Tab-separated table of C-alpha atoms in Angstrom:
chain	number	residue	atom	x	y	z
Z	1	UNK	CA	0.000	0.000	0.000
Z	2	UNK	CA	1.372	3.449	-0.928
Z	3	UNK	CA	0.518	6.767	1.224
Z	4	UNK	CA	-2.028	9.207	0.468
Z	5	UNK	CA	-0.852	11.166	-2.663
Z	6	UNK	CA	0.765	8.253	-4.901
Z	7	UNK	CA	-0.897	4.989	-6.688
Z	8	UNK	CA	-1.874	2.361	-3.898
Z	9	UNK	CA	-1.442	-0.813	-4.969
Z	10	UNK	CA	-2.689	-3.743	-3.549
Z	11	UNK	CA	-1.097	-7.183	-4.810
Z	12	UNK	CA	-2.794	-10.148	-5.212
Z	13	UNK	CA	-1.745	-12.182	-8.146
Z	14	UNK	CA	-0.951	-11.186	-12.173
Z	15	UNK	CA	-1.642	-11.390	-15.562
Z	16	UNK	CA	-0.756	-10.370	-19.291
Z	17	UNK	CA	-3.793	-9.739	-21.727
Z	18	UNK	CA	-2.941	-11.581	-24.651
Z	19	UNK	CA	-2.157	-10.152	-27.867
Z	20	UNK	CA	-3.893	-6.926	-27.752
Z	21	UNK	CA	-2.501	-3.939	-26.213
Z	22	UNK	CA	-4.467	-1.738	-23.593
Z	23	UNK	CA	-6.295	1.186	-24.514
Z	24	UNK	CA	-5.826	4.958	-23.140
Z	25	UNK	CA	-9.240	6.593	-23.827
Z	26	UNK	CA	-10.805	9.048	-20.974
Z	27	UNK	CA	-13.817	6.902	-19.469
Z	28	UNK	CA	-16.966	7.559	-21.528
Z	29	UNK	CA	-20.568	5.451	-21.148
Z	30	UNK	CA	-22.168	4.558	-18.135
Z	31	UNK	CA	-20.850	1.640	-15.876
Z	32	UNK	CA	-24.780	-0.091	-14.799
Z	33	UNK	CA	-25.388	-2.907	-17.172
Z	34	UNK	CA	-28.726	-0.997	-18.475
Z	35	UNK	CA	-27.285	1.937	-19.944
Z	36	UNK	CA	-24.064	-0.097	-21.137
Z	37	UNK	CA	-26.333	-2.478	-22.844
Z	38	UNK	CA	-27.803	1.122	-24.649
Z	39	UNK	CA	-24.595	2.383	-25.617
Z	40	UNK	CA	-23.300	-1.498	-27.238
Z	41	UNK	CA	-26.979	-0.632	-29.088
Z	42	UNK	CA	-26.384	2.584	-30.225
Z	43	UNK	CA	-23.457	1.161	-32.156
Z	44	UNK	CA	-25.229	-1.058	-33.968
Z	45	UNK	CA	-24.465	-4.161	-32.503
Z	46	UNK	CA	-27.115	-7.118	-32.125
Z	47	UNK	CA	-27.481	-7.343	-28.451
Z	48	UNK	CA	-28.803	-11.148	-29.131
Z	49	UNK	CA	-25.680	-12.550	-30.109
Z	50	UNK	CA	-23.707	-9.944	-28.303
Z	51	UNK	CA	-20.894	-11.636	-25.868
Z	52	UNK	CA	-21.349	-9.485	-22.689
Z	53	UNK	CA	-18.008	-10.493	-20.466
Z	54	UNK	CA	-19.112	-8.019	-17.182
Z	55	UNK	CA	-22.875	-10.038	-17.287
Z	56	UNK	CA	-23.425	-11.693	-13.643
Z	57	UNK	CA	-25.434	-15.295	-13.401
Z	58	UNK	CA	-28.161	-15.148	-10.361
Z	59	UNK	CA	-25.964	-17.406	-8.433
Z	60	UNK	CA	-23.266	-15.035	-8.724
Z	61	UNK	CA	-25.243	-12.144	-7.269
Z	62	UNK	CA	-25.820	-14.712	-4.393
Z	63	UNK	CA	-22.045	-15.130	-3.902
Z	64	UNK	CA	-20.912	-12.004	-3.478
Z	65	UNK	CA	-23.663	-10.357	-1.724
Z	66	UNK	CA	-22.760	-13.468	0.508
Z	67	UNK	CA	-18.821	-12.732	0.903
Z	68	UNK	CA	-18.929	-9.163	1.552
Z	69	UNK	CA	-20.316	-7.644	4.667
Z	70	UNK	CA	-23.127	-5.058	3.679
Z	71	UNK	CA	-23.007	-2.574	6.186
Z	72	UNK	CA	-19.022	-2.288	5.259
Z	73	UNK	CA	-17.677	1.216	3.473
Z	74	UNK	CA	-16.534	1.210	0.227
Z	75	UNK	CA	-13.176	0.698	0.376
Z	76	UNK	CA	-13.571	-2.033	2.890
Z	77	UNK	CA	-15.607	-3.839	0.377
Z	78	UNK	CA	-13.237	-3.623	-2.183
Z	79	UNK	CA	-10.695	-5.366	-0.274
Z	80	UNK	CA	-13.030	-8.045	0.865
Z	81	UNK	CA	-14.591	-8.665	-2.282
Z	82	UNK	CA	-10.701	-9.219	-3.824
Z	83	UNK	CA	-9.667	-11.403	-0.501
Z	84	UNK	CA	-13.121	-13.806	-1.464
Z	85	UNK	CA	-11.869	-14.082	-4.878
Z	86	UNK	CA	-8.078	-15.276	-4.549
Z	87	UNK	CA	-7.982	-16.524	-1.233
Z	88	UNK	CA	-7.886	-20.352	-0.954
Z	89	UNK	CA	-11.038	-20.118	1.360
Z	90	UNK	CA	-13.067	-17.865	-1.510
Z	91	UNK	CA	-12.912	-18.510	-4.825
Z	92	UNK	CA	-9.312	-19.440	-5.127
Z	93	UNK	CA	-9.064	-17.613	-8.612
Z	94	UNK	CA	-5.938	-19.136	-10.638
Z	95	UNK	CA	-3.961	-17.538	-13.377
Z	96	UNK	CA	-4.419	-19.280	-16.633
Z	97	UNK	CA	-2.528	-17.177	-19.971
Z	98	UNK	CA	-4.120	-17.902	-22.704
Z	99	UNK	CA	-8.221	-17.826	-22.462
Z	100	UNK	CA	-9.905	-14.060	-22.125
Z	101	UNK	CA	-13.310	-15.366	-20.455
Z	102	UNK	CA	-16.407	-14.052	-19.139
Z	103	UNK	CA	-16.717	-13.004	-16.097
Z	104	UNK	CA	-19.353	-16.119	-15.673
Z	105	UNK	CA	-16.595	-18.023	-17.258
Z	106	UNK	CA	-14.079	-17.377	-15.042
Z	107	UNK	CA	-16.231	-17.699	-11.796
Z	108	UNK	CA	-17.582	-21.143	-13.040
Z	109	UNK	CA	-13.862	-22.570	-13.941
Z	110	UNK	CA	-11.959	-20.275	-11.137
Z	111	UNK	CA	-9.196	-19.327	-14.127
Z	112	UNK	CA	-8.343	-16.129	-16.011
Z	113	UNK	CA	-5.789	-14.144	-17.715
Z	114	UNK	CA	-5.688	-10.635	-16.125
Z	115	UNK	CA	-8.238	-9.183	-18.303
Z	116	UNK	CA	-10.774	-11.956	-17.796
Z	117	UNK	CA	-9.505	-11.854	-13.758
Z	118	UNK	CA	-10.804	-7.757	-13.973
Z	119	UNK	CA	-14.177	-8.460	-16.125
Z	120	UNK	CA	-15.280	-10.656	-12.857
Z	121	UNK	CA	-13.742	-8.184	-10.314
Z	122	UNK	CA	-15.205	-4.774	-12.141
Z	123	UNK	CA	-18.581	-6.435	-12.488
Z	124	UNK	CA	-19.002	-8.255	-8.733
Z	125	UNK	CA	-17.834	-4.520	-7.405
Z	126	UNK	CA	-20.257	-2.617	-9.212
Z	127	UNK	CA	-23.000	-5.371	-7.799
Z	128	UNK	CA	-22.262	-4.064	-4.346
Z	129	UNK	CA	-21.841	-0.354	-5.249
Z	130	UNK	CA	-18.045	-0.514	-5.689
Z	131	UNK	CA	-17.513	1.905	-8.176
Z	132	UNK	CA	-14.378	-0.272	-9.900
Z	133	UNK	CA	-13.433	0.711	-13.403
Z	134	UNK	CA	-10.512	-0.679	-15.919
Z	135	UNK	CA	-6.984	0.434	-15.686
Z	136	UNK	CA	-4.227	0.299	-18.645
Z	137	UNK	CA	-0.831	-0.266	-16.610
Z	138	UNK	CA	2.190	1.499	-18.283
Z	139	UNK	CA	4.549	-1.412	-18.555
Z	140	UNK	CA	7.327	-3.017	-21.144
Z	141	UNK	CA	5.203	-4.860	-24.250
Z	142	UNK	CA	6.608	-8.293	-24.412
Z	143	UNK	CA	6.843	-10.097	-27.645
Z	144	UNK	CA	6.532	-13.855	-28.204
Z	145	UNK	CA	5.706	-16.315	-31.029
Z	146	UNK	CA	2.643	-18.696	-31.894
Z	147	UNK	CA	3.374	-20.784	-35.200
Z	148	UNK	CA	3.606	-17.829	-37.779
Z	149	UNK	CA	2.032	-14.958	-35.392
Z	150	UNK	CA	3.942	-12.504	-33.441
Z	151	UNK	CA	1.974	-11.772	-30.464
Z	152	UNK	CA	2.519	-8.571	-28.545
Z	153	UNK	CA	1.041	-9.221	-24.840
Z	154	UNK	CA	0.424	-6.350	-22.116
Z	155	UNK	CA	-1.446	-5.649	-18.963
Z	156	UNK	CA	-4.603	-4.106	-17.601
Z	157	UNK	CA	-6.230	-4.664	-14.331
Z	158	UNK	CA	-8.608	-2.603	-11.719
Z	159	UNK	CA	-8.531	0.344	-10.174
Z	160	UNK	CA	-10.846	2.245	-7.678
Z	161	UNK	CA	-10.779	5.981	-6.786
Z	162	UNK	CA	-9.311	9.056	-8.161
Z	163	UNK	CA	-6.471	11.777	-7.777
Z	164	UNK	CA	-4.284	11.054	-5.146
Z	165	UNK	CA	-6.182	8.439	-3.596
Z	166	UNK	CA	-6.515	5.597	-6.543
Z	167	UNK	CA	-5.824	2.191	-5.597
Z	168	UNK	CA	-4.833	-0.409	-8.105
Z	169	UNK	CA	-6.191	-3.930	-7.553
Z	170	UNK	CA	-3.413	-6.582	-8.818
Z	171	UNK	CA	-3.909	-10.078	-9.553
Z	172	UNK	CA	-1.086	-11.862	-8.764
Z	173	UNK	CA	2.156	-10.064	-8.036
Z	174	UNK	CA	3.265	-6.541	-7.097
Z	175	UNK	CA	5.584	-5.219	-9.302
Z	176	UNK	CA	7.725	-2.118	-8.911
Z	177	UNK	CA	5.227	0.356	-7.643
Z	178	UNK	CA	6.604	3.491	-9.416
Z	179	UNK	CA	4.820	1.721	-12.398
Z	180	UNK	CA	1.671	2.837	-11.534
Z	181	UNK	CA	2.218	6.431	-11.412
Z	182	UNK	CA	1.050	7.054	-15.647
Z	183	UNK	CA	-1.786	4.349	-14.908
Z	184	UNK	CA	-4.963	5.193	-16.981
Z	185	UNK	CA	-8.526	4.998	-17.004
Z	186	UNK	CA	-10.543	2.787	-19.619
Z	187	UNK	CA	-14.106	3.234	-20.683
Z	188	UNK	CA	-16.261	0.023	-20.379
Z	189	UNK	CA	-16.658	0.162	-24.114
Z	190	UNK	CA	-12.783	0.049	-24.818
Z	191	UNK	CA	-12.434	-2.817	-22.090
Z	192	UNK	CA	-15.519	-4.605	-24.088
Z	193	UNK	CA	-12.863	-3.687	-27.163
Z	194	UNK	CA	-9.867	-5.130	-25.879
Z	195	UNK	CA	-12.349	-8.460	-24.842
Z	196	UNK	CA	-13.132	-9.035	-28.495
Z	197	UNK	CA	-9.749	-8.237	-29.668
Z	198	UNK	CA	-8.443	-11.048	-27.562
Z	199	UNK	CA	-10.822	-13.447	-27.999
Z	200	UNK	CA	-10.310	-12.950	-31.926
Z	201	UNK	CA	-6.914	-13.383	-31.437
Z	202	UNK	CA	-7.127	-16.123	-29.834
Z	203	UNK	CA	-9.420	-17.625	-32.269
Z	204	UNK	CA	-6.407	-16.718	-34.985
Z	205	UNK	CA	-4.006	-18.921	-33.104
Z	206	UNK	CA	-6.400	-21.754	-33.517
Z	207	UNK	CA	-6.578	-21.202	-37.169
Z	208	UNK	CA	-10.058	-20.163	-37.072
Z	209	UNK	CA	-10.408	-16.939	-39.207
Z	210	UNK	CA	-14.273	-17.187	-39.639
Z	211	UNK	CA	-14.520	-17.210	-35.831
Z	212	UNK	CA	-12.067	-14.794	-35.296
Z	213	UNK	CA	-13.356	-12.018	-37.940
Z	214	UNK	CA	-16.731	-12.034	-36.039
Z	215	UNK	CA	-15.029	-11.364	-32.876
Z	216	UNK	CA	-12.602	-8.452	-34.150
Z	217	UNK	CA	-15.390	-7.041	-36.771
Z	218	UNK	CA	-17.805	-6.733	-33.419
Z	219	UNK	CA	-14.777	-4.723	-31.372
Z	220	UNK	CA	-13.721	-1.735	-33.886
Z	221	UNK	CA	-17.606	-1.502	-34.008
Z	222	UNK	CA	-17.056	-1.169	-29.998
Z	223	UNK	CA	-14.665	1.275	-30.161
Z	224	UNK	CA	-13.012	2.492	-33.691
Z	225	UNK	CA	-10.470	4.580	-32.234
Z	226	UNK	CA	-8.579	2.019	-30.509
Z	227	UNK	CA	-5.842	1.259	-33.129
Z	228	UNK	CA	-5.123	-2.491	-31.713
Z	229	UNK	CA	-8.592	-3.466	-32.769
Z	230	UNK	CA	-7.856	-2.698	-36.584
Z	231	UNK	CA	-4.464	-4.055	-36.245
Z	232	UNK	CA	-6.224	-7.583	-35.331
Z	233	UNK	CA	-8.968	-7.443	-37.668
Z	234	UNK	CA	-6.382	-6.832	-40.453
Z	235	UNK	CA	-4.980	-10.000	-39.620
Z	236	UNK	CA	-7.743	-11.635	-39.976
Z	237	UNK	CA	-8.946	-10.263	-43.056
Z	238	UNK	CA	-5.620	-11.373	-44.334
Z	239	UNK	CA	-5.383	-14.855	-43.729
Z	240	UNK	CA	-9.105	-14.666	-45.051
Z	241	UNK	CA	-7.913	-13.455	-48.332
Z	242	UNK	CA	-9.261	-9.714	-48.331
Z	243	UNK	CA	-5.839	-7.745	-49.050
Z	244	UNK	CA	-8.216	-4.924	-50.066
Z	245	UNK	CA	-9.745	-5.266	-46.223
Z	246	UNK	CA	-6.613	-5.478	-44.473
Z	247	UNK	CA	-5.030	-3.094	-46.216
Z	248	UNK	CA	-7.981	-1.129	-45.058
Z	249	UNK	CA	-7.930	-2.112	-41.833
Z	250	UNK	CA	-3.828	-1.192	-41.222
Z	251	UNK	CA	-4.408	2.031	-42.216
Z	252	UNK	CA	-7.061	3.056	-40.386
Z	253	UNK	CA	-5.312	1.929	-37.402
Z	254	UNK	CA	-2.455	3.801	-38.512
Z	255	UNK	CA	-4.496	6.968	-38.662
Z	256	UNK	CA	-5.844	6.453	-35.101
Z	257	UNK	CA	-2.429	5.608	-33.781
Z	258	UNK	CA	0.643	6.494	-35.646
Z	259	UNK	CA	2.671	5.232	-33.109
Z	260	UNK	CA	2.016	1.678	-33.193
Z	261	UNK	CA	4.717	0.365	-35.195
Z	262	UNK	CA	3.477	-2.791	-36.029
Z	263	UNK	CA	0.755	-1.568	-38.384
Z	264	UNK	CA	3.041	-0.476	-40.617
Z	265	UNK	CA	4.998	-4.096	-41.173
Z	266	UNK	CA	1.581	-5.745	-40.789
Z	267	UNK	CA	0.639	-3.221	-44.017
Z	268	UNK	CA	3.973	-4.019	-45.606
Z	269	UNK	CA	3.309	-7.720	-45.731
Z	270	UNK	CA	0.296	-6.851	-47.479
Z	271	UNK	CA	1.911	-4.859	-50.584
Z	272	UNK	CA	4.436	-6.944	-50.934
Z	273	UNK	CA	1.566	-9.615	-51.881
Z	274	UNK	CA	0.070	-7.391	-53.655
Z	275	UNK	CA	3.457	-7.176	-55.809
Z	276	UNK	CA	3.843	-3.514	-54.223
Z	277	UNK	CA	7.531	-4.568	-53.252
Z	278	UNK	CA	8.999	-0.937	-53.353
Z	279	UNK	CA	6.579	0.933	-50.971
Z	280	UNK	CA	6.847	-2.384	-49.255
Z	281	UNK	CA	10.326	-1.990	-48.532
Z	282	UNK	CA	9.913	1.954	-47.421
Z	283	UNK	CA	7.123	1.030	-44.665
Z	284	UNK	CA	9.476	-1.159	-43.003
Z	285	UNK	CA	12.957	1.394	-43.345
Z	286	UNK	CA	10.203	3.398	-41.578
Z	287	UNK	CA	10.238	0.692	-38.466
Z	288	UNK	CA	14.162	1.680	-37.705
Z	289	UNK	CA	13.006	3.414	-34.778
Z	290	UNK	CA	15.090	3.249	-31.322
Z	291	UNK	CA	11.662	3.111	-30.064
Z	292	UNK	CA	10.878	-0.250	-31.546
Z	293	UNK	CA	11.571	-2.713	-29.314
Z	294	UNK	CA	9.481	-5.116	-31.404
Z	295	UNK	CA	12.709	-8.619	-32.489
Z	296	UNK	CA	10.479	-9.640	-35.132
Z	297	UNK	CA	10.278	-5.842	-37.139
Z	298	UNK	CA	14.249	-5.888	-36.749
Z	299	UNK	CA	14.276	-9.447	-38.581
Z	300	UNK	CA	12.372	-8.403	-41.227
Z	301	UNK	CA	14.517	-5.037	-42.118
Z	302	UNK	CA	17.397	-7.400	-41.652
Z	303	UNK	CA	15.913	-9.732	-44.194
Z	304	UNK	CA	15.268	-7.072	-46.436
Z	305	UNK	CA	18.635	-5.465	-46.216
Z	306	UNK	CA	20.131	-9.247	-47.113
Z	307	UNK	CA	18.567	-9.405	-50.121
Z	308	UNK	CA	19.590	-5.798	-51.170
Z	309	UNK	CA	22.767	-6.811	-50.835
Z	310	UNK	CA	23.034	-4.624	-47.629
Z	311	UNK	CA	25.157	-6.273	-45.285
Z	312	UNK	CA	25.884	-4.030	-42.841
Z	313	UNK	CA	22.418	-2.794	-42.721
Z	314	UNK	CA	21.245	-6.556	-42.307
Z	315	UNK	CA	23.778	-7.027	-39.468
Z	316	UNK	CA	22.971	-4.198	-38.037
Z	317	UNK	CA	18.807	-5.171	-37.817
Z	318	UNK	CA	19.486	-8.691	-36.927
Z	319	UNK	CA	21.961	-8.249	-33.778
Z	320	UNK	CA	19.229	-5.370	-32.887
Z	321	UNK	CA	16.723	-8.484	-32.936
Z	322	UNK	CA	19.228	-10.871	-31.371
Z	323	UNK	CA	19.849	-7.879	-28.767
Z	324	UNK	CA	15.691	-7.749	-27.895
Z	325	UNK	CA	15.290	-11.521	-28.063
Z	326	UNK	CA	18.080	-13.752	-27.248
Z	327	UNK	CA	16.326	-16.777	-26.581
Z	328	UNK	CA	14.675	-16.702	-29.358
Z	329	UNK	CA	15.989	-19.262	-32.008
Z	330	UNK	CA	14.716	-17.215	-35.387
Z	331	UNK	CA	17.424	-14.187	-34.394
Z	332	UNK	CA	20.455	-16.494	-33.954
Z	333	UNK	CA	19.534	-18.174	-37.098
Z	334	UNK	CA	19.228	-14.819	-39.013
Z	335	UNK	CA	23.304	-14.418	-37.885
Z	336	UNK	CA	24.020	-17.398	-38.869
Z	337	UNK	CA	22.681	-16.392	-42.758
Z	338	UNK	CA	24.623	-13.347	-42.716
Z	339	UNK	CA	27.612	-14.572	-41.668
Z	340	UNK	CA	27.342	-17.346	-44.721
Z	341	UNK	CA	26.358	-14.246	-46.942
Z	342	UNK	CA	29.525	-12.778	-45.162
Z	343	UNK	CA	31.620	-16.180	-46.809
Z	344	UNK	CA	32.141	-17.212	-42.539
Z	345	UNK	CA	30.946	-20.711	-42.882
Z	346	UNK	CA	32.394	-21.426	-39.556
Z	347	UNK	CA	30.672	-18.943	-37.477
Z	348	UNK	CA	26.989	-19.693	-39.729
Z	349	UNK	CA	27.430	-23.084	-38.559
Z	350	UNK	CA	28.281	-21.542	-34.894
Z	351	UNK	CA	25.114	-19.757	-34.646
Z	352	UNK	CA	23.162	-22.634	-36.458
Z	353	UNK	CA	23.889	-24.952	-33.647
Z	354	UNK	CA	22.691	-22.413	-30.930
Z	355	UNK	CA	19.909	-21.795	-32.346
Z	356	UNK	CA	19.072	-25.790	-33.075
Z	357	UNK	CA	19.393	-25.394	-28.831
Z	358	UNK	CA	16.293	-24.080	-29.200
Z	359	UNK	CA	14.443	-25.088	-31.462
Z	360	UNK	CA	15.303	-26.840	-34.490
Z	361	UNK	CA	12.215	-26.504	-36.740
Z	362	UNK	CA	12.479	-23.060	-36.966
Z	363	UNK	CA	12.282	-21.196	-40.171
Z	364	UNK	CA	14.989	-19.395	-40.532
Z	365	UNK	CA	16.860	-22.280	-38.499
Z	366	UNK	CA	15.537	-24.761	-41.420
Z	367	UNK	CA	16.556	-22.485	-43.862
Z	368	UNK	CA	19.860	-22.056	-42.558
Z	369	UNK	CA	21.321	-25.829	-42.419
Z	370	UNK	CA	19.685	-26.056	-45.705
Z	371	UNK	CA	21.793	-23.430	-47.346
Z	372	UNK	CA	25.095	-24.812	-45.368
Z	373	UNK	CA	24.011	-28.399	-46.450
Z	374	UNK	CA	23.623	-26.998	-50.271
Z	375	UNK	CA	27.417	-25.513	-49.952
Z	376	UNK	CA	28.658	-28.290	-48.582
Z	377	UNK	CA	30.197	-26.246	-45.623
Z	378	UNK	CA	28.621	-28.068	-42.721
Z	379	UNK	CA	31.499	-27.470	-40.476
Z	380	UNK	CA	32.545	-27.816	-36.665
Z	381	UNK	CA	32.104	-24.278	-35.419
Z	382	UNK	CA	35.342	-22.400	-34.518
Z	383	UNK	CA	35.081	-19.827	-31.577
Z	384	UNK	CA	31.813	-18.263	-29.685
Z	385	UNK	CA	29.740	-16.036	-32.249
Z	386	UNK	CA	27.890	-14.726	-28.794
Z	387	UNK	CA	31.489	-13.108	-27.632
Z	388	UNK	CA	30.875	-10.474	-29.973
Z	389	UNK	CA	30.279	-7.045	-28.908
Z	390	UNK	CA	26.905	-6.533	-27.776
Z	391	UNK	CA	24.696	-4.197	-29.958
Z	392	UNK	CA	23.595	-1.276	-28.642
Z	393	UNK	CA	21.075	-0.992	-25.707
Z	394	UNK	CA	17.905	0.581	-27.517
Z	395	UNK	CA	15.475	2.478	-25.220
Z	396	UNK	CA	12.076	1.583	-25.154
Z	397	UNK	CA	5.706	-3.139	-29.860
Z	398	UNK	CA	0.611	-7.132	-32.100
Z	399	UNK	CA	0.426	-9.022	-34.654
Z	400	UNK	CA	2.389	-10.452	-37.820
C-alpha cells in the first residue's frame, strides 16, 4: 500500500492480456449494465448474439452479496470482495494465460488471464456499489511467437478511486510500484474492445479466421479509435484473403495511432503480396526506430537489407533483434545467414547450432542448415559467435 498522494497498490496475483494492447481513452458510457447495454446498441451491434463479459449469473449475485459484509464502506468492500476471490477459502481464482473469459466463465472454472480476472472483479464490485473501473498499466510490451504470429502481450487490471487516492487492484504479483504512477482509465466500451480483440486473437491462433473475424469485426464496431482493434482485424482479413480489407484495416489503425509500429509491417506484408515490393520496402525502413523494441520488425529489415545486398544494414537489424530476443531461435539463425552471406561458414554453422538449442524446426533455423548443407560447408564451429560485442542498448511493440 502506498501513502495518500501516490498509486496504492494492492497485490494479489498477475496477468498479461494476450495479444492486444491496452487502450488509453478518458472513461466515456455509463458503468450499470442498463445503460451499457444502450450504448453497445447505439453502435449497432445485435445485443442477441452480443458476448457481454461483465454479465453476472443469479448465483453469482448470491455469492458475493454473501462474501462481503453489507453494512461495510466502500473501500472495505473492495478489499473483501478481492480477498473472497483469490484466497484459498473464496474462490481461489488461478492464473491461466491464454483464455480471455467471461466473467461467468471465469467464476464457473476459477481461471483467467488478467483481463478476464478484472471483467469478474469490475462487475461483482459494481454489484455491491463498488464503483471499480478498468486500468491500462504502463509497462514493457513483451513479444513472443505462436506458429507464424507474433503476439505482442500487455497488462490491464482494476482500479478504484481518483487523484491522489486511486488504488490499483493486482492479480497476482506486485511489481515495482513506481509503475503505476502514468496508470490510466478505460471506458467500459474500450475494455468490451480489448475483450473481443483477444478473444479474436485467440481464435487466430487456432486457425479459425471465420470465428475470429466475427469477434474483431464486433470490437472496432465497440470502439473504432482504438488502433489495436484494426491491427487484429487486419490479420484476420488477411489470412481470409481480403488484401483490399486489411489493407484497409492497417491504415485506419495507422491513422488512429501512428505510433504503433506494427501496423506499418503488418501493411507491408500486405503490398508486398500485392506485388507492391517498393513501398513495401519503405514502410518497413520506416520501423528503424530506437523506439521499436518489437525482435520480429528488426528481422524483417534485416531480411530485407540481405537481399539488397546490404550487409551491414542486415547485421545491423538482426543483432538489434538478437539484442531484444536472445532466446529466441529465429534471431540467432538470421546471424548465422549473414555470416554465410559474409563467406564465414564457420561462425553460420556456430550460430546454427545455438539456435538448433532451441528449437530446431524453426524457419529461418531450417533455412539455414539447408543453405550450409547446399554448400557443402557443414562445419565444426570455430570460436563463440555470442562473444561479440553486444549491440547497442535501444530504449524503449501485435500481430504479424
Amino acid at each position: 500500500m502506498r501513502t495518500a498522494g501516490r498509486l496504492r497498490p494492492r497485490g494479489i496475483g498477475w496477468a498479461c492480456v494476450v495479444l492486444a494492447a491496452c487502450a488509453s481513452t478518458a472513461p466515456r458510457g455509463a458503468v450499470t449494465p442498463a445503460t451499457l447495454e444502450e450504448s453497445i446498441a447505439a453502435l449497432g451491434i445485435d445485443l442477441e448474439t452480443f458476448v457481454q463479459p461483465l454479465e453476472l449469473s443469479p448465483e453469482m449475485v448470491e455469492w458475493v452479496h454473501a462474501n462481503v459484509r453489507r453494512g461495510a464502506s466502500e473501500k472495505e468492500r473492495l478489499f473483501a470482495l478481492m480477498d473472497a476471490l483469490v484466497k484459498r477459502e473464496g474462490l481461489a481464482v488461478r492464473y491461466m494465460r491464454d483464455r480471455t473469459g467471461t466473467a461467468q466463465e471465469v467464476f464457473a472454472t476459477g481461471e483467467a488471464n488478467c483481463l478476464s480476472f478484472t471483467n469478474l472483479f469490475v462487475a461483482l464490485a459494481r454489484e455491491i456499489d463498488v464503483r471499480a473501473y478498468f486500468l491500462e498499466l504502463p509497462r514493457a510490451a513483451r513479444y513472443g511467437q505462436e506458429g507464424d504470429l507474433i503476439v505482442r502481450w500487455e497488462h490491464v487490471t482494476a482500479g478504484w478511486g481518483s487523484g491522489n487516492d486511486r488504488t490499483v487492484l493486482e492479480f497476482g504479483y506486485v511489481p515495482d510500484e513506481e509503475r503505476y504512477l502514468g496508470a490510466r482509465k478505460l471506458s467500459d466500451l474500450t475494455a468490451l474492445a480489448m475483450f473481443y480483440a483477444n478473444r479474436g486473437a485467440e481464435a487466430l491462433i487456432a486457425g479459425d479466421e471465420e470465428e475470429a473475424s466475427w469477434w474483431l469485426e464486433t470490437g472496432v464496431m465497440l470502439d473504432p479509435g482504438w488502433s489495436h482493434g484494426w491491427l487484429n482485424l487486419g490479420v484476420a482479413r488477411r489470412r481470409l484473403g481480403d488484401l483490399e480489407g486489411a489493407e484497409q484495416a492497417y491504415r485506419r489503425g495507422i491513422e488512429r495511432n501512428p505510433d504503433l509500429l506494427q501496423l506499418y509491417s503488418n501493411l507491408a506484408t500486405v503490398l508486398r503480396m500485392r506485388g507492391e515490393t517498393d513501398s513495401a520496402g519503405e514502410l518497413l525502413r520506416l520501423l528503424d526506430r530506437r523506439s521499436n523494441r518489437n525482435p520480429f520488425t528488426y528481422l524483417s529489415l534485416g531480411d530485407l537489407a540481405l537481399r539488397e545486398e546490404r550487409l551491414e544494414d542486415a547485421r545491423r537489424f538482426y543483432r538489434r533483434a538478437l539484442h531484444l530476443n536472445r532466446k529466441h531461435p529465429e534471431s540467432r539463425a538470421a546471424m548465422g545467414l549473414w555470416e554465410l552471406a559474409s563467406d564465414r561458414p564457420d561462425r553460420a554453422q556456430a550460430w546454427l547450432e545455438r539456435a538448433e538449442r532451441l528449437e530446431g524446426g524453426a524457419e529461418r533455423v531450417e533455412l539455414l542448415r539447408a543453405r550450409l548443407s547446399a554448400a557443402g560447408k557443414v562445419l565444426a564451429p570455430s570460436g563463440d559467435p555470442e562473444q561479440e560485442q553486444e549491440p547497442e542498448t535501444l530504449e524503449g511493440r501485435s500481430f504479424r
